[in-house]
mmCIF file of C-alpha atoms and ligand atoms in Angstrom:
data_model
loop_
_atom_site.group_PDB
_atom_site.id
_atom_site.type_symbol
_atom_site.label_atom_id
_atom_site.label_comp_id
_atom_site.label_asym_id
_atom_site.label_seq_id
_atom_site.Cartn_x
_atom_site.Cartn_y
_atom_site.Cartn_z
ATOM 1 C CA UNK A 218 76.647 68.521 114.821
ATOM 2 C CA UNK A 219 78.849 70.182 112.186
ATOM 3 C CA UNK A 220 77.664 71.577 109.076
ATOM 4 C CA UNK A 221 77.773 69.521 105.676
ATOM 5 C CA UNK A 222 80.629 69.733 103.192
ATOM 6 C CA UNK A 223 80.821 68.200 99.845
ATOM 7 C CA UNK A 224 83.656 69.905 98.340
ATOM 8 C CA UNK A 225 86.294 67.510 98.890
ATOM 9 C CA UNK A 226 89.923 68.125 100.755
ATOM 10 C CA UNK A 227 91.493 69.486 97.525
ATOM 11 C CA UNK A 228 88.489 72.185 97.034
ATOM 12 C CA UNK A 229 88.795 72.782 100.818
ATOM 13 C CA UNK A 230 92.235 73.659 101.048
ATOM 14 C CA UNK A 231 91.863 75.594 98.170
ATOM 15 C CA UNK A 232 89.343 77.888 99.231
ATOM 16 C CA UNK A 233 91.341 77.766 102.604
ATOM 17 C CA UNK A 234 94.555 79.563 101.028
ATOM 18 C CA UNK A 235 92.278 81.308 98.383
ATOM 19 C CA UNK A 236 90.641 82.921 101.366
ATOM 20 C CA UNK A 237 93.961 84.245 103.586
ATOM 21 C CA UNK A 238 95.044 85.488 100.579
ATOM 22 C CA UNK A 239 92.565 87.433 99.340
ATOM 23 C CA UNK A 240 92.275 88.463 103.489
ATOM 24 C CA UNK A 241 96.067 89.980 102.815
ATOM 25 C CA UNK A 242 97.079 87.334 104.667
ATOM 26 C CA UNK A 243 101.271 86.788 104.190
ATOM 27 C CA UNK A 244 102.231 84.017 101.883
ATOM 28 C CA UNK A 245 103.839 81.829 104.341
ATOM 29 C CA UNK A 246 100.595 81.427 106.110
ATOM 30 C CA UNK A 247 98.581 80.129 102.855
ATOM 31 C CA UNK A 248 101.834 77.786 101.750
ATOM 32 C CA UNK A 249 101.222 74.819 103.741
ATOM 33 C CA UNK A 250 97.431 74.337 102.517
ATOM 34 C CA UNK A 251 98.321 74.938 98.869
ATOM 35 C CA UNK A 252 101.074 72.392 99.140
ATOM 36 C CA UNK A 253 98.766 70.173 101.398
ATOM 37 C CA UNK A 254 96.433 70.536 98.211
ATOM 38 C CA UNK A 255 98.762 69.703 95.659
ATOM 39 C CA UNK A 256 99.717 66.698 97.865
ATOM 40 C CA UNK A 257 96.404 65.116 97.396
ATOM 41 C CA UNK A 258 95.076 66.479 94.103
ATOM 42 C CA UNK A 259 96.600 63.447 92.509
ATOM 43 C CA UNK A 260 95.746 60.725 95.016
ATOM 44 C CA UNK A 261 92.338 57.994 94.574
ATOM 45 C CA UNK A 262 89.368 59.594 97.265
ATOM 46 C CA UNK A 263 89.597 56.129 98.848
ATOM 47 C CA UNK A 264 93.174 56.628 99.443
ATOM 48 C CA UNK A 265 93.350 59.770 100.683
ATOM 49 C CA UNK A 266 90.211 58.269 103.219
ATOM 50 C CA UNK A 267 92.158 55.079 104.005
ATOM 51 C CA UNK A 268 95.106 57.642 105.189
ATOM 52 C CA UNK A 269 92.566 59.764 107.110
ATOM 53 C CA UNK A 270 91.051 56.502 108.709
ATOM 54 C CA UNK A 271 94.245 54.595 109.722
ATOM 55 C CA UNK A 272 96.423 57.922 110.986
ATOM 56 C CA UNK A 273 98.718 57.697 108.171
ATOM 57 C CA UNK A 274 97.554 60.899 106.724
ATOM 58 C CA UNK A 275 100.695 63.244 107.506
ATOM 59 C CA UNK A 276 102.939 60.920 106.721
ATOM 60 C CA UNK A 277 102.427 62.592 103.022
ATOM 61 C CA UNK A 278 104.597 65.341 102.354
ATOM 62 C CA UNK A 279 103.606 68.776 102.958
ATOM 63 C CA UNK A 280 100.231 67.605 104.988
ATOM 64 C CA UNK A 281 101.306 68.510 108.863
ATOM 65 C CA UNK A 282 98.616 68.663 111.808
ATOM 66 C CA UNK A 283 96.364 71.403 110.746
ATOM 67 C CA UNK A 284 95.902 70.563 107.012
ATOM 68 C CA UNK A 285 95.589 67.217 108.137
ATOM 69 C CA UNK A 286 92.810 68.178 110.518
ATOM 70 C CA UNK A 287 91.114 69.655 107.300
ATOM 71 C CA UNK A 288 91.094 66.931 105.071
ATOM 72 C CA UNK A 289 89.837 64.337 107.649
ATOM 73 C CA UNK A 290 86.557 66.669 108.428
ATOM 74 C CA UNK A 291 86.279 67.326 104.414
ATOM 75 C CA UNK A 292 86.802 63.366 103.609
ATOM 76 C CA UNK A 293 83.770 62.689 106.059
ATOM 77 C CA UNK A 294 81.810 65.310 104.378
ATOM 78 C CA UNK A 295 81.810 68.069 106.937
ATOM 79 C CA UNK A 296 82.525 71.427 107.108
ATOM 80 C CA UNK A 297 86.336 72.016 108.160
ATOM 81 C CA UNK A 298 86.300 74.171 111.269
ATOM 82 C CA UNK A 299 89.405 76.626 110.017
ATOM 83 C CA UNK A 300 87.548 77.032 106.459
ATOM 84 C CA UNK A 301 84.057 77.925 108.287
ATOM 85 C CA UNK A 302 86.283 80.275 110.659
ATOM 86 C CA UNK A 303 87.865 82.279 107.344
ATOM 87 C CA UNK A 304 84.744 82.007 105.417
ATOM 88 C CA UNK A 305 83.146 84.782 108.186
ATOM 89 C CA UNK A 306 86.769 86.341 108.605
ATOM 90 C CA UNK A 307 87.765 86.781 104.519
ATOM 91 C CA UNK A 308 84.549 85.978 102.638
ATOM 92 C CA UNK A 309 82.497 88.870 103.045
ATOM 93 C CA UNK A 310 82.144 91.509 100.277
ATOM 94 C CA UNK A 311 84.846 93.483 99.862
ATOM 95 C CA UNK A 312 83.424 96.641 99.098
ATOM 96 C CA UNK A 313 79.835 97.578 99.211
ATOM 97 C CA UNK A 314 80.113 99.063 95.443
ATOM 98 C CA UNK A 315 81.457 97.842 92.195
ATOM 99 C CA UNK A 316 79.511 94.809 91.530
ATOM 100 C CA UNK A 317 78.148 95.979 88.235
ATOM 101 C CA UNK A 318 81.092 96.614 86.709
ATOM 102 C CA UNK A 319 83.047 94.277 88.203
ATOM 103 C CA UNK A 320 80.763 91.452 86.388
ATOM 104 C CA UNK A 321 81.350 93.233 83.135
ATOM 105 C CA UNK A 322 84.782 92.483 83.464
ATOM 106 C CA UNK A 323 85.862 89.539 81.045
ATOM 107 C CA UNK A 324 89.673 88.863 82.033
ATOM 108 C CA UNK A 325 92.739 90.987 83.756
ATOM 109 C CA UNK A 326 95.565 92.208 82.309
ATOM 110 C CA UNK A 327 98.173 92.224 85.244
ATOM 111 C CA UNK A 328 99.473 89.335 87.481
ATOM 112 C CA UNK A 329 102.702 87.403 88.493
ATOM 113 C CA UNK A 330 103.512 83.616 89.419
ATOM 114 C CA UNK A 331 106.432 82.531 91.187
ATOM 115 C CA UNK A 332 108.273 83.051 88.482
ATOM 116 C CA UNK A 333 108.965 86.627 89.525
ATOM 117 C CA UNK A 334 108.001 87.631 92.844
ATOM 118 C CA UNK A 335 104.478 85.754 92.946
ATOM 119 C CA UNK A 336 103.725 83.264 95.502
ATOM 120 C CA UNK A 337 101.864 80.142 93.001
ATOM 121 C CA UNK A 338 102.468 78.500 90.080
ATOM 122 C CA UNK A 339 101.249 79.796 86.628
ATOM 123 C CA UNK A 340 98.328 76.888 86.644
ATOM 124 C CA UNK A 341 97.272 77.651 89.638
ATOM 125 C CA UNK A 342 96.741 81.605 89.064
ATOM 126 C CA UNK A 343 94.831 80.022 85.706
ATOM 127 C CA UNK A 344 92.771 77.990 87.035
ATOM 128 C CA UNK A 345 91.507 80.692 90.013
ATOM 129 C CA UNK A 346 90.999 82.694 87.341
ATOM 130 C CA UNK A 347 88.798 80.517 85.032
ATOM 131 C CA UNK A 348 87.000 79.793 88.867
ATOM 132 C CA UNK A 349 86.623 83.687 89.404
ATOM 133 C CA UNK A 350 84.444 83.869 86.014
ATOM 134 C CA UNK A 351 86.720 85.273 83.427
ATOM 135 C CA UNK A 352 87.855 84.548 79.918
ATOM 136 C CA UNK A 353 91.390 85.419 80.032
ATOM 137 C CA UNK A 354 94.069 86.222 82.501
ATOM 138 C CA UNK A 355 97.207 87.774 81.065
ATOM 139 C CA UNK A 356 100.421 87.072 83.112
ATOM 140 C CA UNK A 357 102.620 89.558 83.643
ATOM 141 C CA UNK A 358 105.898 88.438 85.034
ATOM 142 C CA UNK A 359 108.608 90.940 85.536
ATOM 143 C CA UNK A 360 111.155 91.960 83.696
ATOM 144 C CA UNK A 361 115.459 91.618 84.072
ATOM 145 C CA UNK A 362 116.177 94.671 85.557
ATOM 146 C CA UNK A 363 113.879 93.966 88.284
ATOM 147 C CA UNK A 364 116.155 91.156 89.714
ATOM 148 C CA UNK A 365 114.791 92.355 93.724
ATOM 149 C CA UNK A 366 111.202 90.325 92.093
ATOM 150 C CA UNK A 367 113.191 87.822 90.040
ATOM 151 C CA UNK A 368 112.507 89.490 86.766
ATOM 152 C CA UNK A 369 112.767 87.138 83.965
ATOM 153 C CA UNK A 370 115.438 87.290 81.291
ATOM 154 C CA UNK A 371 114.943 86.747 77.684
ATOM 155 C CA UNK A 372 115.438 83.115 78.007
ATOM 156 C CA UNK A 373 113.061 82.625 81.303
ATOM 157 C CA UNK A 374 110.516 84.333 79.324
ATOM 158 C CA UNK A 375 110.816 82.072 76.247
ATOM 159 C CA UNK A 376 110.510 79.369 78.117
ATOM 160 C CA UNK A 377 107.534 80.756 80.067
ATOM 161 C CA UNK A 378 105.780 80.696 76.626
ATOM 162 C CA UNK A 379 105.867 77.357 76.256
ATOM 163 C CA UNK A 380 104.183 76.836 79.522
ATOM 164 C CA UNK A 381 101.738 79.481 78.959
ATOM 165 C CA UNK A 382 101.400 76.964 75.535
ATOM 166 C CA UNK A 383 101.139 73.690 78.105
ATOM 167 C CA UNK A 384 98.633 74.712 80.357
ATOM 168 C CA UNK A 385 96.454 76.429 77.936
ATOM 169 C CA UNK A 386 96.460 72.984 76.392
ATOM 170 C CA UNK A 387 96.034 71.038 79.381
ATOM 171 C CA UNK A 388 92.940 73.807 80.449
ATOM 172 C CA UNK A 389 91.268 72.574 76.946
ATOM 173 C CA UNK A 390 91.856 68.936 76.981
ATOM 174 C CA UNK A 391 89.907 68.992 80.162
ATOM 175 C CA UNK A 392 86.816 71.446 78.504
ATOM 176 C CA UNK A 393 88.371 74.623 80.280
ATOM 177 C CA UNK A 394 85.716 76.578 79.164
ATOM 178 C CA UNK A 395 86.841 78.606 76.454
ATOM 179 C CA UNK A 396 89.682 80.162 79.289
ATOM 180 C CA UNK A 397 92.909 81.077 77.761
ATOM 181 C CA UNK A 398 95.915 82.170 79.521
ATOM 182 C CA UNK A 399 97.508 84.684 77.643
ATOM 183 C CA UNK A 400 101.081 85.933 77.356
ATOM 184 C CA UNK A 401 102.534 89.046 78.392
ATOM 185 C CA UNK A 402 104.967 91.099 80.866
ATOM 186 C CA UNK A 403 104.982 93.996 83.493
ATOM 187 C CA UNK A 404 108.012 95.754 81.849
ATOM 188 C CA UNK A 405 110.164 97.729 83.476
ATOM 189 C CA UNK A 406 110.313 101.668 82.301
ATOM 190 C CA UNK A 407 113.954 102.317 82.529
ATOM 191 C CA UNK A 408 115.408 105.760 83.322
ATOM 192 C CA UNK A 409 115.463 107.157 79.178
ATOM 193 C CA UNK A 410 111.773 105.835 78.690
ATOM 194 C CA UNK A 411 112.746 102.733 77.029
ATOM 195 C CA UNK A 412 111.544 99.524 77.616
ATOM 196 C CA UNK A 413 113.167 96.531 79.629
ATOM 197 C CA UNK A 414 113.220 93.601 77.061
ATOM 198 C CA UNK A 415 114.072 92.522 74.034
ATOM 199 C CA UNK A 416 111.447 93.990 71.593
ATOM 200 C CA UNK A 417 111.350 91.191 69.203
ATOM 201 C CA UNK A 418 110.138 89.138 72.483
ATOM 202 C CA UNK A 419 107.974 92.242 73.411
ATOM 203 C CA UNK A 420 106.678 91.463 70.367
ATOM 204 C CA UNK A 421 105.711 87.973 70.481
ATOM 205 C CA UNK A 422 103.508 88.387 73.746
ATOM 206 C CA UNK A 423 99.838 89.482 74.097
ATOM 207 C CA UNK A 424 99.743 92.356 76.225
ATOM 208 C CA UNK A 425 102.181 94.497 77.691
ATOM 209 C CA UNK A 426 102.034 96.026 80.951
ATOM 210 C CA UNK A 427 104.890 98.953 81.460
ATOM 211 C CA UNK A 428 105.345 100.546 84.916
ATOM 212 C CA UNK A 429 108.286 102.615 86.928
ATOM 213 C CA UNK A 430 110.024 100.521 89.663
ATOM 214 C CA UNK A 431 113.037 102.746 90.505
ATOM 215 C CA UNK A 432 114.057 105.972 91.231
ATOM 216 C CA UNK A 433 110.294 107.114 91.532
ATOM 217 C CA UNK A 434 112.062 110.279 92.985
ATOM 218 C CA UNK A 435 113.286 111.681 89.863
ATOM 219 C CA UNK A 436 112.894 114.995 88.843
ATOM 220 C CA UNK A 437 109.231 116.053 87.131
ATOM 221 C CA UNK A 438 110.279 116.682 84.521
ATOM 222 C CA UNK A 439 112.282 114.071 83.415
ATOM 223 C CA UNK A 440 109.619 111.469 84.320
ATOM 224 C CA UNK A 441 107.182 112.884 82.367
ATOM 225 C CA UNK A 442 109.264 112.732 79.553
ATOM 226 C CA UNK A 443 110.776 108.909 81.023
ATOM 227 C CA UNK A 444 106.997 108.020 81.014
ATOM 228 C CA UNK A 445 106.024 109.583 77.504
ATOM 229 C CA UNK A 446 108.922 107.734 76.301
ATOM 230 C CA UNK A 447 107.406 104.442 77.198
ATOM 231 C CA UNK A 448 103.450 105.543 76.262
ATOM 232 C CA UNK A 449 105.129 106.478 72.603
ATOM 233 C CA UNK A 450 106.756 102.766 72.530
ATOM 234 C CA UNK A 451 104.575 100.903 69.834
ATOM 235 C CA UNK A 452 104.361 97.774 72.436
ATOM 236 C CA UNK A 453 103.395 99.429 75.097
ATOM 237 C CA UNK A 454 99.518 98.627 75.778
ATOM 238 C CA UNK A 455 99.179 99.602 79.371
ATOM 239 C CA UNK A 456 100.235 102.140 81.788
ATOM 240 C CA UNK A 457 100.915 100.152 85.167
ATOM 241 C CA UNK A 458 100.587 101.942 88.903
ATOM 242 C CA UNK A 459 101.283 105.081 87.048
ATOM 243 C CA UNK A 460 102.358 106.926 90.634
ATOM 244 C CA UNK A 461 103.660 104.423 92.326
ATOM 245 C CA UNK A 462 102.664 105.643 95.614
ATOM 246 C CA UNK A 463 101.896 103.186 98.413
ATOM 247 C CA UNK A 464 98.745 104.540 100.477
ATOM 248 C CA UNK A 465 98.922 101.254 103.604
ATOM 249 C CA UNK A 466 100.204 97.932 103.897
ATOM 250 C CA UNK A 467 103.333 96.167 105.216
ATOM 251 C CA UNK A 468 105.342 97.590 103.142
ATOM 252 C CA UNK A 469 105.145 101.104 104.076
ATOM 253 C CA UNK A 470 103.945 104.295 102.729
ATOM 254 C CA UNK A 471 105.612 106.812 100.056
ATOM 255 C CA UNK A 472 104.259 109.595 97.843
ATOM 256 C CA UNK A 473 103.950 109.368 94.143
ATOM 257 C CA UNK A 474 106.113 110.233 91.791
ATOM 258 C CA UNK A 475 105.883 113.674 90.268
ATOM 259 C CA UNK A 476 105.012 114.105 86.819
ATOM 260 C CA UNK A 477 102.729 116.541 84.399
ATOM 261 C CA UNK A 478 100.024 114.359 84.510
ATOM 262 C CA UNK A 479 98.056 115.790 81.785
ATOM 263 C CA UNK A 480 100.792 115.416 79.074
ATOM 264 C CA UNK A 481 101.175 111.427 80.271
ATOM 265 C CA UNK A 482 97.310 110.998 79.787
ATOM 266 C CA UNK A 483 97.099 112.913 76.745
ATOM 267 C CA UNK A 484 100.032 110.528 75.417
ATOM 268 C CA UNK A 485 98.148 107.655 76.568
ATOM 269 C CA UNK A 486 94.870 108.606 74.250
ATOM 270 C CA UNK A 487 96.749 109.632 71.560
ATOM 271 C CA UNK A 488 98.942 106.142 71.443
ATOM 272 C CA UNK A 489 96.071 104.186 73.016
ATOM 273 C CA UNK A 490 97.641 103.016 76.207
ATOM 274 C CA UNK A 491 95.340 102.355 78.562
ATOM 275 C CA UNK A 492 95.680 104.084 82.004
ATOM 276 C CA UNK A 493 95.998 100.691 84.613
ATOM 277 C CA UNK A 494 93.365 101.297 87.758
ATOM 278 C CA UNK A 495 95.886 99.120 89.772
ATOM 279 C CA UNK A 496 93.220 97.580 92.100
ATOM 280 C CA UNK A 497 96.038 96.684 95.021
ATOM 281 C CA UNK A 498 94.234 98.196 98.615
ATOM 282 C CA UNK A 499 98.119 99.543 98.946
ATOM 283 C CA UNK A 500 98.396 101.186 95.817
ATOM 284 C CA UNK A 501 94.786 102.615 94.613
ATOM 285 C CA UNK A 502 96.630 103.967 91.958
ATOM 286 C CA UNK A 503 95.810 106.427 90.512
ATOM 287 C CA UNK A 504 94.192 108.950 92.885
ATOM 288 C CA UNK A 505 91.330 110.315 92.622
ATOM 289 C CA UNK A 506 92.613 113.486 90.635
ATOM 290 C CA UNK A 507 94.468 112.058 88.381
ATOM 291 C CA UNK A 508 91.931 109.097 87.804
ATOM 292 C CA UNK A 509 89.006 112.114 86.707
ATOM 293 C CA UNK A 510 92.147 113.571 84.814
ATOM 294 C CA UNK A 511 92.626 110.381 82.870
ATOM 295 C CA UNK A 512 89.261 109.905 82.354
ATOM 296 C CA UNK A 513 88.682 113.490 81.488
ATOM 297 C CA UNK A 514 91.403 113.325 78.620
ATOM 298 C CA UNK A 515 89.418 110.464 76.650
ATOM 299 C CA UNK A 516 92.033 107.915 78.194
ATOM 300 C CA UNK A 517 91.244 104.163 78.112
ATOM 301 C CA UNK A 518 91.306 102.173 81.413
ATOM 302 C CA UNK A 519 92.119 99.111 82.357
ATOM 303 C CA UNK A 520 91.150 97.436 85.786
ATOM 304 C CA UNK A 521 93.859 95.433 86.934
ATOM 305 C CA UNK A 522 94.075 92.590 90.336
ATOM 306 C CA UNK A 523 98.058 92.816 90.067
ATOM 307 C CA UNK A 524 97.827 89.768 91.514
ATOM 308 C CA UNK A 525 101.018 88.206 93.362
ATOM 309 C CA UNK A 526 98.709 85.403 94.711
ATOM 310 C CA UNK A 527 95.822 83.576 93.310
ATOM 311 C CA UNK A 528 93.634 85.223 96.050
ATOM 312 C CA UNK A 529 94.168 88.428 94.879
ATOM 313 C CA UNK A 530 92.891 87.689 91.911
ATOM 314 C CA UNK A 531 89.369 88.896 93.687
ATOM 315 C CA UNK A 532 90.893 92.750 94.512
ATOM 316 C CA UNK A 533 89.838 93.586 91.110
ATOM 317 C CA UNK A 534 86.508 94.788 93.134
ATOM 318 C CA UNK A 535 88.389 97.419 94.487
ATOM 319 C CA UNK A 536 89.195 99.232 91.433
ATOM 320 C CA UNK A 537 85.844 98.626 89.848
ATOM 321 C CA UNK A 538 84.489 100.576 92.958
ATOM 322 C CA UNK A 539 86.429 103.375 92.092
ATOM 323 C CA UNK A 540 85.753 103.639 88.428
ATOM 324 C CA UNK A 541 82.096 103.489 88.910
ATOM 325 C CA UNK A 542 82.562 105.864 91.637
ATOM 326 C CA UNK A 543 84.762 108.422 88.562
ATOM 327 C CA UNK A 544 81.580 107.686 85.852
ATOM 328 C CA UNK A 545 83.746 105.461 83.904
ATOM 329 C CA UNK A 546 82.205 104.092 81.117
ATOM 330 C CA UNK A 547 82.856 100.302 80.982
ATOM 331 C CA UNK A 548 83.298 100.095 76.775
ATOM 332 C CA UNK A 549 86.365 102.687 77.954
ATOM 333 C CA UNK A 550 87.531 99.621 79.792
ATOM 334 C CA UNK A 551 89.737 97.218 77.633
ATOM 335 C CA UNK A 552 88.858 94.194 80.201
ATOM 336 C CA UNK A 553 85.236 94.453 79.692
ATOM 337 C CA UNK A 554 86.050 93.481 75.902
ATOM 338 C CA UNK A 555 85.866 90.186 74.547
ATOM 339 C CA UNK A 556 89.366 88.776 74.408
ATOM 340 C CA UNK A 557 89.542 88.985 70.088
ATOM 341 C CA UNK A 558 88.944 92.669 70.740
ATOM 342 C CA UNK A 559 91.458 93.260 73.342
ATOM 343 C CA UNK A 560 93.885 91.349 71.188
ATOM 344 C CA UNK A 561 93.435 93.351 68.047
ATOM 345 C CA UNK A 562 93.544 96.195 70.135
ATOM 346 C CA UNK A 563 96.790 95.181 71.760
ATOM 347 C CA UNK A 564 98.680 94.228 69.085
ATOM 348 C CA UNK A 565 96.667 95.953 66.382
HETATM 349 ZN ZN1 ZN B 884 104.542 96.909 89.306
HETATM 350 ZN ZN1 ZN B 885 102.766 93.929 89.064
#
């Protein structure tokens, strides 16, 4: 006898993709169930059970044997075998501390859709985020010079706006909450500290995320003073991944960048930049030195998912585990603020 299931084949296949990714899982893995998903969202129940019932079920694009298998046991109201299976695999805790902070946490300041180099559609990171509890997500697509992630020219990110505008719309028509989606970019630090986008578009989004994607190799000296250059930038609101370094993953390892660490986090309390905790299991960036640094300068902080996948939305955890762990006071933490505070604050 299997267990009962009352979510539905859409909620199913949600939580199915939600789960691999927030297990790491790689994005080809998770497509077929978010496509399977957006297949049926739009379909009558009794359809979608008619099409279960009379084997017609993958002839619907984007629903093949396995997601197919899914909806059937969902439609007749029990748990889906693969969805129990990842629900012990991905859905324990992922850390045994940062829970207290972590539920002081009203939004996130860092993520990416497929516009850049994400791997879901700006509603969908939305709408896991209103799921996941908070009050505002801000997404942070990447900039031109970043072409390697897709990075979106001035025009792209214009017209990103106006679907930031859309589904922010669409999210209230349908009571979403009090949610908002707001606007903003990870942009690039270029070599001479400046910033990579137009500034009268920097100027039109929410929050700003800046970070160093290239040549993390340079010379101390002149990344401290790259880096200043940015912190110093009126637009600039947060400091992203400020080493760099990648500590696991798929992607390799590599040591941070070198820089005078306590000049970069005294400019970031003088200009009020916050210093990004990138949550990412690859990145924990900063260390631990240069996180009690930060914090010992007066910085602010903000805890960021940097998520590429809805998923991964949930790493924030992470990075509230190491705050706590550093003493961090959560008011020091612009994403514990109500979202009219973080918004004066950003563009105060
Ligand atoms: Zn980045
Ligand atoms: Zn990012």
């Amino acid at each position: 006898m299997s267990e009962p299931y009352d979510g539905g084949p859409v909620a199913a296949l949600r939580r199915i993709a939600f789960l691999l990714e927030r297990g790491r899982e790689e994005t080809y893995k998770v497509k077929a169930y978010r496509n399977a998903a957006a297949t049926i969202l739009p379909l009558p129940p009794d359809q979608v059970a008619a099409a279960v019932e009379d084997g017609s079920i993958t002839d619907l694009p984007g629903v093949g044997a396995s997601t197919a298998k899914v909806i059937a046991a969902a439609v007749r109201g029990e748990m889906p075998e693969r969805l129990a299976a990842l629900e012990r695999e991905h859905g324990a805790p992922l850390t045994e501390g940062g829970d207290g902070l972590r539920a002081e946490l009203r939004g996130d300041l860092h993520s990416h859709s497929d516009w850049s180099d994400g791997g879901s559609p700006i509603e969908e990171m939305a709408f896991t985020a209103l799921e996941l509890g908070h009050e505002y997500l801000v997404l942070t697509d990447h900039s031109p010079r970043l072409t390697i992630a897709h990075g979106l020219s001035p025009e792209r990110l214009r017209r990103q706006l106006g679907v930031v505008a859309a589904v922010n719309e669409h999210l209230a028509a349908r009571g979403g909450d009090g949610f908002t989606l707001l606007t903003g970019i990870e942009v690039d630090i270029l070599d001479d500290g400046s910033l990579d986008q137009d500034d009268d578009l920097l100027a039109r989004l929410d929050v700003r995320v800046a970070s160093v994607h290239s040549k993390l190799k340079m010379d101390a000296k002149d990344m401290t003073r790259r880096m200043i250059g940015a912190i110093r930038n009126p637009r600039t609101n947060v400091l992203g991944h400020c080493t760099g370094r990648l500590v696991t993953g798929g992607r390799g390892t590599r040591p941070g960048s070198q820089f005078d660490a306590k000049a970069v986090f005294e400019a970031c309390a003088e200009h009020d930049v916050a210093v990004e905790i990138n949550s990412r299991p690859e990145r924990r960036d900063p260390p631990t030195k240069l996180l009690e640094l930060a914090r010992d300068t007066g910085c602010l902080f903000s805890i960021d998912s940097d998520a590429h996948a809805p998923g991964q939305l949930d790493f924030q955890v992470y990075g509230c585990e190491r705050a706590e762990a550093a003493g961090i006071h959560p008011d020091r933490i612009v994403n514990t603020w109500p979202r009219d505070r973080l918004l004066t604050w950003a563009n105060g």
